[in-house]
Short mmCIF file of C-alpha atoms in Angstrom, two decimals:
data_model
loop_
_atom_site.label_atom_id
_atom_site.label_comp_id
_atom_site.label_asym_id
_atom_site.label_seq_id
_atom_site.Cartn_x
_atom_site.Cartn_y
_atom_site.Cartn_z
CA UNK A 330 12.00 -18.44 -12.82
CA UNK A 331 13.90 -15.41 -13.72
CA UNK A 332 11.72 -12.00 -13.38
CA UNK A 333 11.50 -9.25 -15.42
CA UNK A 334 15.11 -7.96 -16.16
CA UNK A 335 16.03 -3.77 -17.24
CA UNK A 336 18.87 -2.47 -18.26
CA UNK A 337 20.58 0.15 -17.25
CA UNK A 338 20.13 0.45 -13.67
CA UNK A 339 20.52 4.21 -14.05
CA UNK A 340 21.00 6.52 -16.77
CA UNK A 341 22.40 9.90 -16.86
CA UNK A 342 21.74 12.49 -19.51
CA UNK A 343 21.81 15.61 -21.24
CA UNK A 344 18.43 18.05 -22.09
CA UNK A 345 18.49 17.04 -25.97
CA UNK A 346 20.27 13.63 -25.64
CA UNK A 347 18.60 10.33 -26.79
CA UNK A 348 17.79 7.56 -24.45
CA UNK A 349 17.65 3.66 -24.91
CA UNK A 350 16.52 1.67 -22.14
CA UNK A 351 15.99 -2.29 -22.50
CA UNK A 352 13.74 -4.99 -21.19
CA UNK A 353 13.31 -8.77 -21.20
CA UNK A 354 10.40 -9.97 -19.99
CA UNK A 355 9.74 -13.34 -18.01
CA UNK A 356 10.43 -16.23 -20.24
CA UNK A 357 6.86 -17.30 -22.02
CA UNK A 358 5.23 -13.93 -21.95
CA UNK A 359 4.53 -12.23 -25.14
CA UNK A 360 3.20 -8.92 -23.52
CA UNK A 361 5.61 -6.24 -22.48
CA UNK A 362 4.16 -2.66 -21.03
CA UNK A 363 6.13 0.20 -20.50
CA UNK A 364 5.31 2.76 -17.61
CA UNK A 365 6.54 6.20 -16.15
CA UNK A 366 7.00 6.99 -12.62
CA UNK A 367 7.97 10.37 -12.07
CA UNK A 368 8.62 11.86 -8.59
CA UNK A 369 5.60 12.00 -6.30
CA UNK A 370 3.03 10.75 -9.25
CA UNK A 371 1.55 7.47 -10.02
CA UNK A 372 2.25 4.90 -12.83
CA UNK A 373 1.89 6.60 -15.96
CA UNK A 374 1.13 4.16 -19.22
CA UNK A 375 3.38 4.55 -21.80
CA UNK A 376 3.36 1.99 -24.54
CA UNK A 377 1.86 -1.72 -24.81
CA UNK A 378 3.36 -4.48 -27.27
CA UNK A 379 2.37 -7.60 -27.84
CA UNK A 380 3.69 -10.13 -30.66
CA UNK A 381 6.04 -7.51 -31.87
CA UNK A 382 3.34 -5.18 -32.78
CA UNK A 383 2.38 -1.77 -30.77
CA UNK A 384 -1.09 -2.16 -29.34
CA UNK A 385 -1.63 1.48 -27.56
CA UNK A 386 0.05 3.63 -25.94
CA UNK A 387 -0.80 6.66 -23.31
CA UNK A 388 -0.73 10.01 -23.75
CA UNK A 389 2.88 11.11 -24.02
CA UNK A 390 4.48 12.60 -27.06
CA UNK A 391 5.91 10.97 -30.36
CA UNK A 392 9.31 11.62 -28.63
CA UNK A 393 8.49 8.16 -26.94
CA UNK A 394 8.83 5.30 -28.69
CA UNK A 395 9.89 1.80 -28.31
CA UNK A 396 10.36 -1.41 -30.20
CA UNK A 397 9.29 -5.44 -29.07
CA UNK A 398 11.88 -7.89 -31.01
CA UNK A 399 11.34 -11.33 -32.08
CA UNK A 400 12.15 -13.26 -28.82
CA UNK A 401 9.84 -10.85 -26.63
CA UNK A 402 12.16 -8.35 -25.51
CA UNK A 403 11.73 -4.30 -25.84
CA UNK A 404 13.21 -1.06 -26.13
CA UNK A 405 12.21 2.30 -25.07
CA UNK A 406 13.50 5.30 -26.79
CA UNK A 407 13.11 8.90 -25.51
CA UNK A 408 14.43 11.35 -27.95
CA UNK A 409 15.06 14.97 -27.63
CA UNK A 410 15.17 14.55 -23.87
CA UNK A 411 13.47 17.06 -21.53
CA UNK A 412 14.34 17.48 -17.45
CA UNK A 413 10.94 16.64 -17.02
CA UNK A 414 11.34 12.97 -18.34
CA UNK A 415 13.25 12.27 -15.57
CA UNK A 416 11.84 9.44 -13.54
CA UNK A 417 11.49 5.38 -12.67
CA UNK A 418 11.02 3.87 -16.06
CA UNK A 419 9.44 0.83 -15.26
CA UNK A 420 8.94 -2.30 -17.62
CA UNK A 421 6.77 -5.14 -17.03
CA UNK A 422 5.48 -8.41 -18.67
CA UNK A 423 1.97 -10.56 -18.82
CA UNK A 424 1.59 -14.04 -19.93
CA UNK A 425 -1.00 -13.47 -22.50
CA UNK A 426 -3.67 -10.89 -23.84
CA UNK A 427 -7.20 -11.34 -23.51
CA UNK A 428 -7.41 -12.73 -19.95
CA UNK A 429 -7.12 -10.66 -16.83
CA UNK A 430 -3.19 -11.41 -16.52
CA UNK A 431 -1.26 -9.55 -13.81
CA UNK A 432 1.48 -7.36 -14.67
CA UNK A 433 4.76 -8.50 -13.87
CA UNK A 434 7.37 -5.31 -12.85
CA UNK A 435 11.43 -5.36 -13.59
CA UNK A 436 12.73 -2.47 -11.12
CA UNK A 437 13.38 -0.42 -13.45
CA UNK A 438 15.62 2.51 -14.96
CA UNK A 439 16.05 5.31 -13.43
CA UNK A 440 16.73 7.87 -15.83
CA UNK A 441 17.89 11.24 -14.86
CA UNK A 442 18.17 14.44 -17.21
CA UNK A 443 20.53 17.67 -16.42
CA UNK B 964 -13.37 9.61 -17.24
CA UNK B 965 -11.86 5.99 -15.47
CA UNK B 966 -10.56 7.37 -12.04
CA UNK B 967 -8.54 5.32 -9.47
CA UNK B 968 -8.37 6.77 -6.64
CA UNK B 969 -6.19 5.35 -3.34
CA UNK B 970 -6.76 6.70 0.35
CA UNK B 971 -5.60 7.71 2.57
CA UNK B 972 -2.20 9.24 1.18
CA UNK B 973 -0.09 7.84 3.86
CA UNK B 974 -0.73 5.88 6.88
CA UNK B 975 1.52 5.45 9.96
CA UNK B 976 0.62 2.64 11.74
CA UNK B 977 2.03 0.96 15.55
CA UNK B 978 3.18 -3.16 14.94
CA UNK B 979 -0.04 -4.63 15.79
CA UNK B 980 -2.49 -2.09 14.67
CA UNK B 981 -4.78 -3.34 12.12
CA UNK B 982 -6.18 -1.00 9.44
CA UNK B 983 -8.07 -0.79 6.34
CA UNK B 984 -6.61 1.04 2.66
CA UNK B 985 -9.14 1.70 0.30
CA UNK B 986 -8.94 2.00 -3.81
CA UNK B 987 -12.18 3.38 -5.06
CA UNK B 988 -12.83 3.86 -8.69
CA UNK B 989 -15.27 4.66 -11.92
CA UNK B 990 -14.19 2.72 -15.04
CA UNK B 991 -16.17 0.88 -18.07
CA UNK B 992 -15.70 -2.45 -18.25
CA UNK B 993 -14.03 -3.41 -15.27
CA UNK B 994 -11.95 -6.71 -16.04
CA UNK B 995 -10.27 -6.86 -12.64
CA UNK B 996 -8.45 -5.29 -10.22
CA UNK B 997 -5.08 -5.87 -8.85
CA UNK B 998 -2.77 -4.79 -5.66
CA UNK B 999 0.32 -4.33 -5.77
CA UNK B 1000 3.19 -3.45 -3.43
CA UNK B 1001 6.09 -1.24 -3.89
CA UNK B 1002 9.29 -1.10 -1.93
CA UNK B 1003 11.93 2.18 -2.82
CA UNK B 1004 13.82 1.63 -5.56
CA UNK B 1005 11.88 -1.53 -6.65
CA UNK B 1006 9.14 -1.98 -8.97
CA UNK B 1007 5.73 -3.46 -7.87
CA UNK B 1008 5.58 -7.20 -6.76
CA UNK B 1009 2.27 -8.60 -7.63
CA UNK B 1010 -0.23 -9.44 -4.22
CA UNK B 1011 -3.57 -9.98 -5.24
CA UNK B 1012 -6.72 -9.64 -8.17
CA UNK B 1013 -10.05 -9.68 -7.93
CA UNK B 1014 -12.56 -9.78 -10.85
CA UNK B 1015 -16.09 -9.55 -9.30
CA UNK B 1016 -18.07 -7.51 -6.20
CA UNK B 1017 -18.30 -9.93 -3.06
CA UNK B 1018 -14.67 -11.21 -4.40
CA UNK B 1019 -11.90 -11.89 -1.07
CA UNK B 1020 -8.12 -12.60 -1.30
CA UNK B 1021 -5.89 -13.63 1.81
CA UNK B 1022 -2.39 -13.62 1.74
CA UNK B 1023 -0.49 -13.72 5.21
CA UNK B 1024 -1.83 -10.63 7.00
CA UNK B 1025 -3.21 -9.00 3.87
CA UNK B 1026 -6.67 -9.82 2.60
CA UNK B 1027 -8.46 -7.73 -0.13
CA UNK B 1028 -12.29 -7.57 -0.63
CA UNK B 1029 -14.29 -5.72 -3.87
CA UNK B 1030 -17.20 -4.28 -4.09
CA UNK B 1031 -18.70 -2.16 -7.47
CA UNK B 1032 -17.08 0.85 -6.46
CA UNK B 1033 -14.30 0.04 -4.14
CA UNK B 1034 -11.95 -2.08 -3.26
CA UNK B 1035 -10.16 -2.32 0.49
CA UNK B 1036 -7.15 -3.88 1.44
CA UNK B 1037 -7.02 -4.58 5.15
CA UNK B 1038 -3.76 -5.24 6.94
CA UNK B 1039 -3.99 -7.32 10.26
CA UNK B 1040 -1.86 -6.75 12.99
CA UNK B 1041 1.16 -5.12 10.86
CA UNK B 1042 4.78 -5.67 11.42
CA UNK B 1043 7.27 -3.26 10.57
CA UNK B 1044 8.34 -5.20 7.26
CA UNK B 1045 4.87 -4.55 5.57
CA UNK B 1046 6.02 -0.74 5.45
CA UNK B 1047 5.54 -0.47 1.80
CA UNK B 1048 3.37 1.47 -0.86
CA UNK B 1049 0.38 -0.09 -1.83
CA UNK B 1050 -0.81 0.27 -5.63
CA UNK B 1051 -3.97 -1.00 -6.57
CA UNK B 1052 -4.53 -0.59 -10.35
CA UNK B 1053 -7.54 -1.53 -12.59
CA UNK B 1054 -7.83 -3.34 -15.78
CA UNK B 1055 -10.85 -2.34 -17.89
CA UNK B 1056 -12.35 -2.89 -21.36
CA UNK B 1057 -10.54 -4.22 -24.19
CA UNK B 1058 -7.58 -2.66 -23.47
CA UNK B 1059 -4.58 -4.58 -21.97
CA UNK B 1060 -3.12 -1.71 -20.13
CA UNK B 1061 -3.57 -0.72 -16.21
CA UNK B 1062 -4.66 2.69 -14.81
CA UNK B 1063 -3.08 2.70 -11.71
CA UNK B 1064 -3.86 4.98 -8.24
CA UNK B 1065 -1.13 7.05 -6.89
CA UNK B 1066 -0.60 4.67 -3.94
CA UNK B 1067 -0.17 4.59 0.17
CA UNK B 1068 2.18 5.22 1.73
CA UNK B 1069 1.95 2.28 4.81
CA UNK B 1070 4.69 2.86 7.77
CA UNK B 1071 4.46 0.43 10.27
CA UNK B 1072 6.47 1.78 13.75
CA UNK B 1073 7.62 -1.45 16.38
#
């Protein structure tokens, strides 16, 4: 069973650039969670879709946003980037809501801002 | 506010040397709670959940217990390879997403 899959690997940019980073999740899970890891802090939650439809998000700016298509797969989007969004953007996917389902982690993007 | 907490920060242990991590918490509506570990450079691989107080799960030389406000993964006689950072994260309420703790460090010296 292929895992949780991100794309890119790593992703350079410029303060005030756009970023787009991808995800598929595990085939058969509908759930995909997006979280921050920034130097020397914890997971931060980001954003939570599930069907296609954006079911909450943590507390970070409008700046983030993201997207779940059709066949399950997501997109983060970090506009306006700030050095301070630099970190391990992490993806993950659970089989179903409404049960106590594990997350399931890609290893991530690392995204780094100059 | 829901807290997770993880101690201690980091923990250097000698192969062989059993020891205890804890994950203590304060959240409404605890649904479960789940360890994970994280190599560098990786994200988290899945280990263990556990949904009620008096709850155990054994995997290899890991085995995590609950209680209401705490739960403890102990480690029995380490090897180097289980050098890792140990998440534990909690799932509470109606809400889907995780509040995770900020992790130990575990070093494990031959």
């Amino acid at each position: 069973e292929a895992g949780v899959t991100q794309s890119p690997t790593h992703l350079i940019k410029t303060r005030g650039q756009q970023a787009t980073l991808r995800c598929s999740p595990i085939s058969g899970h509908t759930s995909v969670y997006w979280y921050q890891q920034a130097l020397g802090l914890g997971l931060q939650f980001l954003l939570w879709y599930d069907e296609g439809e954006e079911r909450n998000r943590g507390n970070f700016p409008p700046r983030f946003s993201g997207r779940q298509f059709p066949n399950y797969s997501s997109e983060l989007n970090v506009n306006a980037l700030e050095l301070e969004d630099s970190a391990l953007y992490l993806c993950a996917s659970s089989l179903e809501t409404g049960v106590r389902s594990p997350l399931h982690f890609g290893n991530g993007t690392r995204l780094t801002v100059t | 506010e829901d807290q997770v907490t993880q101690s201690p920060e980091a923990l250097r242990l000698q192969e062989g040397e059993s020891s205890s991590l804890n994950c203590s918490y304060t959240v409404s509506g605890l649904r479960g709670l789940f360890w994970y570990r994280q190599d560098p450079g990786k994200g988290p691989e899945f280990l263990f959940t556990l949904y009620s107080a008096g709850e155990e799960k054994e995997k290899e030389r890991l085995k995590a217990t609950l209680t209401k406000k705490e739960s403890f993964l102990h480690i029995t006689a380490p090897k180097p390879e289980d050098s890792a950072t140990y998440l534990c994260a909690v799932q509470r309420g109606n809400n889907n997403d995780m509040r995770f703790g900020a992790g130990t460090r575990l070093t494990v010296k031959p």
